[in-house]
XYZ file of C-alpha atoms in Angstrom:
555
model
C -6.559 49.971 7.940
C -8.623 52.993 9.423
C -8.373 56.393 7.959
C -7.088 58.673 10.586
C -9.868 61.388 9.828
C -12.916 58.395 10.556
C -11.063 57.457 13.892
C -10.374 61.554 14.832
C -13.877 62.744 13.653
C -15.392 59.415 15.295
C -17.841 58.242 12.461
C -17.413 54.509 12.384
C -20.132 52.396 14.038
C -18.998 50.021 16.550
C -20.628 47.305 14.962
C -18.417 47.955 12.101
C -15.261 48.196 13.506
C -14.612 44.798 14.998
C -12.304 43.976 17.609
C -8.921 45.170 16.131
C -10.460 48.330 14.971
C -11.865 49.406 18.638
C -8.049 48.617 19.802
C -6.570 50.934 17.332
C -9.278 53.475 18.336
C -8.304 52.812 21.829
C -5.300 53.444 21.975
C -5.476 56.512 19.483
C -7.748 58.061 22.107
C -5.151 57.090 25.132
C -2.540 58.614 22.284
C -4.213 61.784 21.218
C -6.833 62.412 23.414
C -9.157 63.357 21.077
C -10.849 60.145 18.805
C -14.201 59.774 19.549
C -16.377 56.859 19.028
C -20.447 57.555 17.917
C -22.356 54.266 17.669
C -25.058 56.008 15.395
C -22.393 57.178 12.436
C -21.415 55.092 9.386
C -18.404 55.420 7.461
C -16.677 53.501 4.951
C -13.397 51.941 6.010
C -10.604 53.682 4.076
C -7.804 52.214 2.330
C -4.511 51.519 3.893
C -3.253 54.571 1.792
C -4.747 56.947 4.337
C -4.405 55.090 6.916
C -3.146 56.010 10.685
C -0.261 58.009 9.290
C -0.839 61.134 10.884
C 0.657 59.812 14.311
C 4.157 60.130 14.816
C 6.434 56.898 13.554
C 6.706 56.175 17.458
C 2.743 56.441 18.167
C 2.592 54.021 14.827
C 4.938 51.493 15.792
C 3.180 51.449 19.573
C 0.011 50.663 18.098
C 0.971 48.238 15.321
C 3.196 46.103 17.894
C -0.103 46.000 20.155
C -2.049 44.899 17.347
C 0.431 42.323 16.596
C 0.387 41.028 20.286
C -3.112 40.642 20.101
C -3.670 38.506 16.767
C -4.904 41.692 14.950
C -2.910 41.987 12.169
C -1.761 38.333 11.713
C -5.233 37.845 10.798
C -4.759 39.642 7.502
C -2.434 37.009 5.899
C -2.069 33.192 5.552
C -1.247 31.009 8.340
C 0.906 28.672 6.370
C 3.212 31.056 4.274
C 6.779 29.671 2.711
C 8.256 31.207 5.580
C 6.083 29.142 8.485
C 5.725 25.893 6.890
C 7.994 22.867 7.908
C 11.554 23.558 7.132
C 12.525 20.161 6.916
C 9.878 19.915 3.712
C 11.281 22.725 2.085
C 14.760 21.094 1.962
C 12.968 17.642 -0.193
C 14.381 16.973 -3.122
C 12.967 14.508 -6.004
C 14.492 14.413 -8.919
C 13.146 11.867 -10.559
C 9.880 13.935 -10.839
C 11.799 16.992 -10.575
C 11.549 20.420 -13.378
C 12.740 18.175 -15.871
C 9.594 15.966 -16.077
C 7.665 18.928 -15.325
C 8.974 20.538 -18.483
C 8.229 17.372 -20.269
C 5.099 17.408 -19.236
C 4.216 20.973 -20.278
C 5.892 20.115 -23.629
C 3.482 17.254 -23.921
C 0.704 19.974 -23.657
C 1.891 22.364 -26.636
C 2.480 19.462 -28.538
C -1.457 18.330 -28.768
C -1.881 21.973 -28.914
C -0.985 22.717 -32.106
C 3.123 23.772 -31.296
C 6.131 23.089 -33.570
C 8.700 21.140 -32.186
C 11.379 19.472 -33.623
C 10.306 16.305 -32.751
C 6.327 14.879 -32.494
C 6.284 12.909 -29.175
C 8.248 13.144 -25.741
C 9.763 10.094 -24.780
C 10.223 9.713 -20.720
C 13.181 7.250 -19.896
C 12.876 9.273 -16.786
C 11.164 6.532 -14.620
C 11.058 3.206 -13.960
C 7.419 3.037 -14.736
C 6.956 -0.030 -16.965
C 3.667 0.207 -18.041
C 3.586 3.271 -18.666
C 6.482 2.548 -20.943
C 4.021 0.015 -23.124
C 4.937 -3.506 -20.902
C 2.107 -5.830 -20.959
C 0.721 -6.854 -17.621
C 1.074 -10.400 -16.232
C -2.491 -11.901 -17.482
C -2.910 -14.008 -14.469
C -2.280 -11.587 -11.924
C -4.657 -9.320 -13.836
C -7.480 -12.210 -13.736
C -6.953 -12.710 -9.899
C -7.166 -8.874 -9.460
C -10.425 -8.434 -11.354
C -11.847 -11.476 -9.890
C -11.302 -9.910 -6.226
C -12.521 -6.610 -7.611
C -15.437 -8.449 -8.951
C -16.658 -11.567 -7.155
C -19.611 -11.724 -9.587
C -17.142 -13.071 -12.044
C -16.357 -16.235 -10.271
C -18.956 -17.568 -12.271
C -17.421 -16.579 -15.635
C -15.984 -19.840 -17.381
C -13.694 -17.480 -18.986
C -11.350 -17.211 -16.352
C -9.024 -20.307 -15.294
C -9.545 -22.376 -12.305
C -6.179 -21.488 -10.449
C -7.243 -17.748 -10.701
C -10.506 -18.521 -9.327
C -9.061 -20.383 -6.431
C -6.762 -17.605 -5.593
C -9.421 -15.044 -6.023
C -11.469 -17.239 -3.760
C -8.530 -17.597 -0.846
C -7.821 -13.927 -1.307
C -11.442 -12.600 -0.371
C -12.064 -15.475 2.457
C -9.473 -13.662 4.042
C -10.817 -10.045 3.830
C -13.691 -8.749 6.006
C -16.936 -9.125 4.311
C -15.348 -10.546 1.528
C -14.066 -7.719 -0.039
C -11.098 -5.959 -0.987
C -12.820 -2.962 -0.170
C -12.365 -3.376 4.059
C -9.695 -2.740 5.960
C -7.252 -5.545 6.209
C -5.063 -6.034 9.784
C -2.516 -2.920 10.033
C 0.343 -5.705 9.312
C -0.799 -6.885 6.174
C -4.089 -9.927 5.673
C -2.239 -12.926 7.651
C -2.846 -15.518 4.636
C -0.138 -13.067 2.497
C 2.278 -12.294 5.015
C 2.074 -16.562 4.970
C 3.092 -16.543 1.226
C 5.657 -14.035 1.745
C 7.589 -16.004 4.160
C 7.355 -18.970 2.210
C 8.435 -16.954 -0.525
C 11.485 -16.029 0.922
C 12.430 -19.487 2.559
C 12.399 -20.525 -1.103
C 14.161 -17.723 -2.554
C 17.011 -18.117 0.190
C 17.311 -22.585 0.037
C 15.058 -23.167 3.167
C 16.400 -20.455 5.737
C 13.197 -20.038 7.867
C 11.172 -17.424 7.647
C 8.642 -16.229 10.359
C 5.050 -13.903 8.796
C 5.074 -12.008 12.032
C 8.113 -10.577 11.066
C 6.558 -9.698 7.449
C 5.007 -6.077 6.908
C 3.015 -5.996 3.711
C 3.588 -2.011 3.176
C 2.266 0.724 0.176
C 5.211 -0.367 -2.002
C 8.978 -0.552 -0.726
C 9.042 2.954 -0.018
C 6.584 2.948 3.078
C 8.537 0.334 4.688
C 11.732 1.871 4.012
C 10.610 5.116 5.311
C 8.723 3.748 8.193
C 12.242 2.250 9.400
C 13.998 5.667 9.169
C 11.336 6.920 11.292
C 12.178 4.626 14.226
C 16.035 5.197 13.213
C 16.255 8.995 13.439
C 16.710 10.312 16.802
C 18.820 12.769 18.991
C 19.939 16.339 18.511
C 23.374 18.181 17.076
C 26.268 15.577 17.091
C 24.083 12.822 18.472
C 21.730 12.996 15.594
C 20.770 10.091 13.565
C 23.385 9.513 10.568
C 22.213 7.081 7.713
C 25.020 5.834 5.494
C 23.635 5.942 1.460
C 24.977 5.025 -1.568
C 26.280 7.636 -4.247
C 24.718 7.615 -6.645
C 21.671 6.691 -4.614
C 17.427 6.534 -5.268
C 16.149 10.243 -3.950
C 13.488 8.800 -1.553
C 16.736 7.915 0.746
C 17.895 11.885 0.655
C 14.555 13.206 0.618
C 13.273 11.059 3.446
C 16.185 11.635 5.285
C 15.816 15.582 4.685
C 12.195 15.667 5.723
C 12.783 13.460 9.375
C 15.789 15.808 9.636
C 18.306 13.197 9.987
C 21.555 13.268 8.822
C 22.573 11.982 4.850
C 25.980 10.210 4.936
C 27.391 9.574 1.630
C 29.800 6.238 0.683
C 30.367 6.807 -2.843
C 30.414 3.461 -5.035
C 33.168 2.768 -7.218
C 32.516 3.945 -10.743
C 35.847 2.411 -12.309
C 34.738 -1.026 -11.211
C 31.545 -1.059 -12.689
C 29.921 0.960 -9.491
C 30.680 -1.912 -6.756
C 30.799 -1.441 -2.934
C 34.218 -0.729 -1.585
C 34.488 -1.203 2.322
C 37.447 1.265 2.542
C 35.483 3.891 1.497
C 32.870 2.438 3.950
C 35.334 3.413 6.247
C 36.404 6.524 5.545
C 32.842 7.674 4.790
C 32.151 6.293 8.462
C 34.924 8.104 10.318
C 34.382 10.921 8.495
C 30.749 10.931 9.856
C 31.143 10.501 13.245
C 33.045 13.754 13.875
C 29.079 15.638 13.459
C 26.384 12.668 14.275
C 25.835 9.191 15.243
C 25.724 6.881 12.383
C 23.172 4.203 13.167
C 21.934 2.440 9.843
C 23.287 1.746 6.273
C 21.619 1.480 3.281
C 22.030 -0.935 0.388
C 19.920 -1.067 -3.171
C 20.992 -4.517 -4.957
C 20.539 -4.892 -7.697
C 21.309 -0.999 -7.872
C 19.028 2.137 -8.257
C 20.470 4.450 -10.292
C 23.793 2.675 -11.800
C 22.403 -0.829 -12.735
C 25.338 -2.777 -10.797
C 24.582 -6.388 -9.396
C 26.740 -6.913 -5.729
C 28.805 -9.836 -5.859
C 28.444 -12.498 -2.433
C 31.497 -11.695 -1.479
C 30.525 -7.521 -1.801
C 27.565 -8.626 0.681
C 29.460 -10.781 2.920
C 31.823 -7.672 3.345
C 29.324 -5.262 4.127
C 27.476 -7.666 6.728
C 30.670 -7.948 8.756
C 31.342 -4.299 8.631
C 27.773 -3.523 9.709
C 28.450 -6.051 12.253
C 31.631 -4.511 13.574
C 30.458 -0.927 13.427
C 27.110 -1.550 15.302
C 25.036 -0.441 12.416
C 21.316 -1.725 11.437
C 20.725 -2.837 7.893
C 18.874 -1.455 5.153
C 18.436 -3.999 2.218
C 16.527 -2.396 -0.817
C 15.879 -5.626 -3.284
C 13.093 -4.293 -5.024
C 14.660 -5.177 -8.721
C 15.820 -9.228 -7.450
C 14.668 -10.778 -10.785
C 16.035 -8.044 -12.938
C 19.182 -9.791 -13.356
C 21.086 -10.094 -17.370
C 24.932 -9.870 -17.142
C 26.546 -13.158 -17.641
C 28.368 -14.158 -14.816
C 25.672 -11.830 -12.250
C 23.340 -13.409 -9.669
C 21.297 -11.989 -7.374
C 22.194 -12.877 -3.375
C 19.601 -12.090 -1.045
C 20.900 -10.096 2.312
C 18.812 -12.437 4.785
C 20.475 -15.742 2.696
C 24.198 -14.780 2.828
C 23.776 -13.173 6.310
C 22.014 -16.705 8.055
C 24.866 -18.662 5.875
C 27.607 -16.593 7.737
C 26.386 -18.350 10.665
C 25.247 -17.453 14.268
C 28.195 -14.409 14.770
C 26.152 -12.750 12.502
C 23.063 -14.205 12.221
C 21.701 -14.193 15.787
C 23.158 -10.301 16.104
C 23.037 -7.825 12.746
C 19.993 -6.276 12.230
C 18.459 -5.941 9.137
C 15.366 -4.886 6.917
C 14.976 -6.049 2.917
C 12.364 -4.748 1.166
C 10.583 -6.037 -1.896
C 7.060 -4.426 -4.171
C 5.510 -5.631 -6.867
C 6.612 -2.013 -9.188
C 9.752 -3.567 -10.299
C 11.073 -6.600 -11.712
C 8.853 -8.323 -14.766
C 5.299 -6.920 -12.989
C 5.964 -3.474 -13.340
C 3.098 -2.523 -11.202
C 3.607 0.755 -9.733
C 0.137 2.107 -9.748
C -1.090 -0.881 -7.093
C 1.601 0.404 -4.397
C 2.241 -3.222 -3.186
C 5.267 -4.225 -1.159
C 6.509 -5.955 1.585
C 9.049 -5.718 4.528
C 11.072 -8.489 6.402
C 12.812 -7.782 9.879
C 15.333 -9.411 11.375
C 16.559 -9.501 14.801
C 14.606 -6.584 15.671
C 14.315 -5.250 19.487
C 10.504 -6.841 20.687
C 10.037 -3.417 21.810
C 10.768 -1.751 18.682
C 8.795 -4.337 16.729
C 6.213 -3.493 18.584
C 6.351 0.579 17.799
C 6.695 -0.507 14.190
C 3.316 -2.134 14.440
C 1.813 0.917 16.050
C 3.718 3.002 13.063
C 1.912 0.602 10.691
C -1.568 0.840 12.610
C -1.330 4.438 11.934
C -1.855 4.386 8.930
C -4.474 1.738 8.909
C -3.472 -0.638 6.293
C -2.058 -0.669 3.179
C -3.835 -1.069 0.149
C -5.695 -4.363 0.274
C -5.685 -4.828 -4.025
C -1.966 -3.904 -3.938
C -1.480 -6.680 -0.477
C -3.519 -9.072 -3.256
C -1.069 -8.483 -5.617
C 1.868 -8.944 -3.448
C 0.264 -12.277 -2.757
C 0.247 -13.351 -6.672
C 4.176 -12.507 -7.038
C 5.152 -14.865 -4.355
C 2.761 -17.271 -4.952
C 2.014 -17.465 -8.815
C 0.675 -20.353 -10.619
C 2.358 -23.554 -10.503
C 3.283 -26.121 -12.994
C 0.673 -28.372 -12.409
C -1.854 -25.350 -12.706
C -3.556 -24.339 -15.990
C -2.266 -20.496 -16.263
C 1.148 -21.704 -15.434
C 2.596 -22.174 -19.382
C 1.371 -18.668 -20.193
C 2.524 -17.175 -16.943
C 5.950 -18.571 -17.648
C 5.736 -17.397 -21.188
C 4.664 -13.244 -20.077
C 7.501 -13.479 -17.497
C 10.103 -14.479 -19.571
C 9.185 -12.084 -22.602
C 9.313 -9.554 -20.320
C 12.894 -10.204 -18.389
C 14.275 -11.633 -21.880
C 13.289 -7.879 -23.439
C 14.665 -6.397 -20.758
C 18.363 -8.402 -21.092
C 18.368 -7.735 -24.744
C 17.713 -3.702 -23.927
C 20.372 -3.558 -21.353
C 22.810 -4.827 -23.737
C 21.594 -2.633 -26.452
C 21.899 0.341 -24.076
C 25.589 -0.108 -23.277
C 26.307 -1.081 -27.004
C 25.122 2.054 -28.522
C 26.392 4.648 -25.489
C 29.840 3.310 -25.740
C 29.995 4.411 -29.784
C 29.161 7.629 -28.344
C 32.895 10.091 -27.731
C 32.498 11.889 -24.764
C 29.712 8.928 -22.833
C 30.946 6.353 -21.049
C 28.709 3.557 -19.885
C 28.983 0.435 -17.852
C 27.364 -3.044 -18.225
C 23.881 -2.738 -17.412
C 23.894 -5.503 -14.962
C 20.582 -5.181 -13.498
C 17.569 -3.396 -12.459
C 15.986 -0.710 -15.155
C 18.284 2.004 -15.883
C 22.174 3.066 -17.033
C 23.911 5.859 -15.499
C 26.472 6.686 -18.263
C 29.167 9.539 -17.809
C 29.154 12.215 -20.211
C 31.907 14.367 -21.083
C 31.072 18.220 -20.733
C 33.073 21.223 -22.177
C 33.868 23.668 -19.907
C 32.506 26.417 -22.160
C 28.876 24.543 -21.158
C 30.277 23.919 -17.125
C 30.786 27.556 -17.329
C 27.239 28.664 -18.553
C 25.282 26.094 -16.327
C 27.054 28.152 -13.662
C 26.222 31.256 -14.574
C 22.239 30.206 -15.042
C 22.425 28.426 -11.261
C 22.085 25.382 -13.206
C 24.197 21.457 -12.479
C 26.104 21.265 -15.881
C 24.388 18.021 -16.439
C 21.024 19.878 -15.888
C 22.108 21.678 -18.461
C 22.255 19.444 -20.497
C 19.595 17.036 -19.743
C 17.313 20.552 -20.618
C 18.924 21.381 -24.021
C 18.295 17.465 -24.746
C 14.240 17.536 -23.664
C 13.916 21.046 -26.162
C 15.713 19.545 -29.087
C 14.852 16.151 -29.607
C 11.595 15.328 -26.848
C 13.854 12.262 -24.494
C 13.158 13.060 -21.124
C 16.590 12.111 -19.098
C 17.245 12.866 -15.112
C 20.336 14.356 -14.720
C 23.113 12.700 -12.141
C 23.293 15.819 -9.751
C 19.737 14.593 -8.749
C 21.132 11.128 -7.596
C 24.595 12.325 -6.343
C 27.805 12.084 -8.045
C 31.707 12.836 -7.546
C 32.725 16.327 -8.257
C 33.741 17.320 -11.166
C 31.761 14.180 -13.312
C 28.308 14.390 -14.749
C 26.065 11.398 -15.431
C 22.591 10.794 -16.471
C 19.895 8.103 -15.654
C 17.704 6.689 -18.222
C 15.217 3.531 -18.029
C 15.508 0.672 -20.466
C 11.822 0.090 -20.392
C 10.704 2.021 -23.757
C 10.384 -1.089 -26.555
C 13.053 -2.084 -28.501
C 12.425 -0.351 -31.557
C 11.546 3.345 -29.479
C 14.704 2.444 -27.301
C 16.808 2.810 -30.561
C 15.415 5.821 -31.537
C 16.029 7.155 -28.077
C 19.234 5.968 -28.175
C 20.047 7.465 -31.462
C 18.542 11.019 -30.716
C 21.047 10.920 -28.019
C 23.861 10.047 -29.671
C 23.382 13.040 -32.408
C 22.599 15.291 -29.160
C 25.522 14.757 -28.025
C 27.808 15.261 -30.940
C 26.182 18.409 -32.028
C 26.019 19.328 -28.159
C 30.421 18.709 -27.635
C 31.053 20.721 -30.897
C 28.278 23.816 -30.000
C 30.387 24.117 -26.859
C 34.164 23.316 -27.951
């Protein structure tokens, strides 16, 4: 700011001054009558200490609302502040990589450090990262990958025939021959082939048509990308979208950032966290009073709570989507991460096209699939696909311009995509050790599920279902109120609480349940089963004695 003496006596240069200076001059001359301005004087600005205070709080307020008006002072600041940035971002939640993880991650850092802890390594059972976790990569679909990456080693005998013929198919199909170019905006037309072939395989023949196949930057693009052309209207006619809780926090935080409204169905703990279509209902009526519910979303097998939905489950759900006029959200991303006797996984598309044409030729529905899940467990290539059924031409066609936006997705992770639905077959020479990774891998998995609920259930005060599927439990833990009581007086979820006390003492990184959604008055947490067998144990263990040591502090 100017000094009031320097304006009065006149002694700036114009040069000097600049625009918002020469105002404020201005209108101290119109003010006072008296400032001055000589061209051929210097003097240094002063600090905003002495600045224009001499005036009268009026004369003050006159000139610093003119300033205002004219961009002066908002030049002085940021233009994106907390304050004027998106408010729809600021309301994002992700727990998943939330101040837990960042906690663990700091921890990490005074560990190599030098720092005493109690323990000598954090373990993260926060995420269903599998390599990360130690799981091996598929060897073949790591030969096809380097092969595309490098076409010079097509002429390495050290790599199998079958991976050099997919290698060879893969690049034909990409511009120049290289995985570097942009494929089409819907995905390189030889893959979205595969996929549907994939699926009318999975589902006993059902056709399936490649137009209708997005390849997409992992599920989550094409899950998001559907929201987008979901969400629409203002106040009560706003876009509702029906989610599970406990539910995966790209739904909520997706939903947050396009503004849309979160509806919540709440699946049923008690009976090992299946679907129940009278709370469907009630969740439904419920909603309607303040938006317009347009979509539903299902994650089978289930992300966080492990659960597998029975045929009959997805048979009820397609007939209430059907009666309520609602568009279908099928997240499958963990379909071969099945291990509960008695559990199989049912494709949407299959049981909807064997309820026949009432349902068939009219519900409209999305799965999604990627290639981060299952026994691949690679998250880093951000593969994935989409399928969409029954969708409005016109629509279809915005979803293509939605995709074009964003040019393509990544071409190595599309070349991936292409490996998991078309791997090598019997005849084939990679196909014995193919079969051999992929059944380590989902065999390990089965035996960690079980071990999971085994050694929670010992535990007084955690209860945990059968881990039926996908990656993770979501076990109930009993909390005293003396520690509900001091979570609330810290701002804190009691199970965030906890999940922190857990991280200092013994190094296992846990999410807590608020972050997924849960019924009042119950706390959970999520953890993955992906750490090995003999580091799942210890995990396992360290949680056990937490707990214990955690019910008696606190009793």
């Amino acid at each position: 700011m100017l000094s009031l003496r320097s304006l009065l006596a006149g002694t700036l240069r114009r040069e000097d001054m600049g625009d918002w200076a020469l105002f404020a001059a201005s209108w101290l001359r119109k003010c006072t009558g008296r400032v001055m301005l000589n061209p051929h004087r210097l003097s240094p600005l002063s600090s905003s200490s002495r600045a224009i205070c001499g005036l009268s709080a009026k004369r003050r307020g006159i000139i610093q609302r003119k300033m205002t008006e004219n961009g002066v002072t908002s030049r002085r600041g940021k233009v994106l502040t907390i304050d004027t940035m998106n408010p729809s971002v600021k309301k994002v939640e992700y727990a998943v990589r939330g101040p837990i993880v960042q906690r663990a991650l700091q921890i990490e850092k005074e560990l190599k450090e030098g720092a005493k802890k109690p323990f000598s390594e954090v373990i993260k059972a926060n995420i269903g990262d599998a390599h990360a976790m130690g799981q091996r990569p598929i060897t073949f679909f790591r030969q096809v990958l380097a092969l595309c990456s490098y076409p010079e080693l097509l002429d390495d005998p050290s790599f199998p025939e079958d991976a050099k013929s997919r290698a060879r198919r893969i690049l034909r199909s990409c511009g120049g021959g290289s995985i570097g170019a942009y494929s089409a905006s819907q995905g390189i037309d030889c893959v979205r082939q595969d996929v549907a072939r994939y699926i009318e395989r999975r589902d006993g023949g059902i056709p399936s048509n490649p137009d209708n196949i997005y390849l997409t930057t992992g599920a989550s693009d094409g899950i998001v990308m559907m929201l987008k052309l979901l969400v629409a209207g203002e106040g009560k006619s706003r876009t509702g979208v029906m989610i599970s809780i406990p539910q995966y926090p790209l739904y909520s935080a997706a939903l947050a950032e396009l503004g849309a409204v979160q509806i919540n169905y709440y699946l049923n703990e008690e009976q090992c966290w299946s679907m129940d279509i009278s709370e469907l209902r009630r969740s439904l009526a419920a909603a309607r009073q303040h938006c317009n519910p347009r979509a539903l979303c299902i994650i089978n097998p289930g992300n966080p709570t492990g659960q597998v939905q029975s045929r009959q489950c997805i048979e009820d759900v397609i007939r209430f989507a059907a009666e309520e006029h609602l568009f279908l959200m099928a997240d499958e991303v963990y379909q071969d991460n099945v291990y509960a006797e008695g559990c199989q996984f049912h494709s949407f598309k299959k049981v909807l096209f064997e309820m026949g044409p009432e349902y068939s030729s009219k519900v409209e529905l999305a799965s999604f699939h990627s290639t981060s899940k299952c026994y691949m467990g690679e998250c880093g290539f951000r593969g994935g696909y989409m399928e969409v059924i029954n969708m409005d031409p016109q629509v279809k066609d915005q979803l293509t311009k939605l995709a074009s936006v964003r040019l393509c997705p990544p071409v190595p992770g599309q070349a991936l995509m292409d490996l998991v639905v078309n791997p090598p077959r019997p005849d084939e020479p990679s196909y014995d050790k193919f079969l051999k990774e992929r059944s380590a891998t989902l065999n390990a998995l089965a035996e960690k599920a079980k071990l999971t609920e085994q050694i929670l259930n010992t535990v007084p005060g955690i209860t945990c279902n059968p881990v039926q599927g996908a990656m993770y439990s979501f076990p109930r833990i009993s909390m005293p109120e003396k520690a509900v009581r001091e979570a609330k007086e810290k701002g804190q979820a009691p199970d965030m609480l906890y999940c922190l006390r857990l991280l200092e003492e013994t190094g296992i990184c846990l999410v807590p349940g608020s972050g997924f959604g849960q019924r009042d008055g119950t706390y959970h947490f999520r953890m993955t089963i992906l750490p090995s067998t003999d580091k799942l144990k210890i995990l396992l263990d360290k949680v056990k004695d937490f707990h214990l040591r955690f019910t008696q502090q606190y009793s």
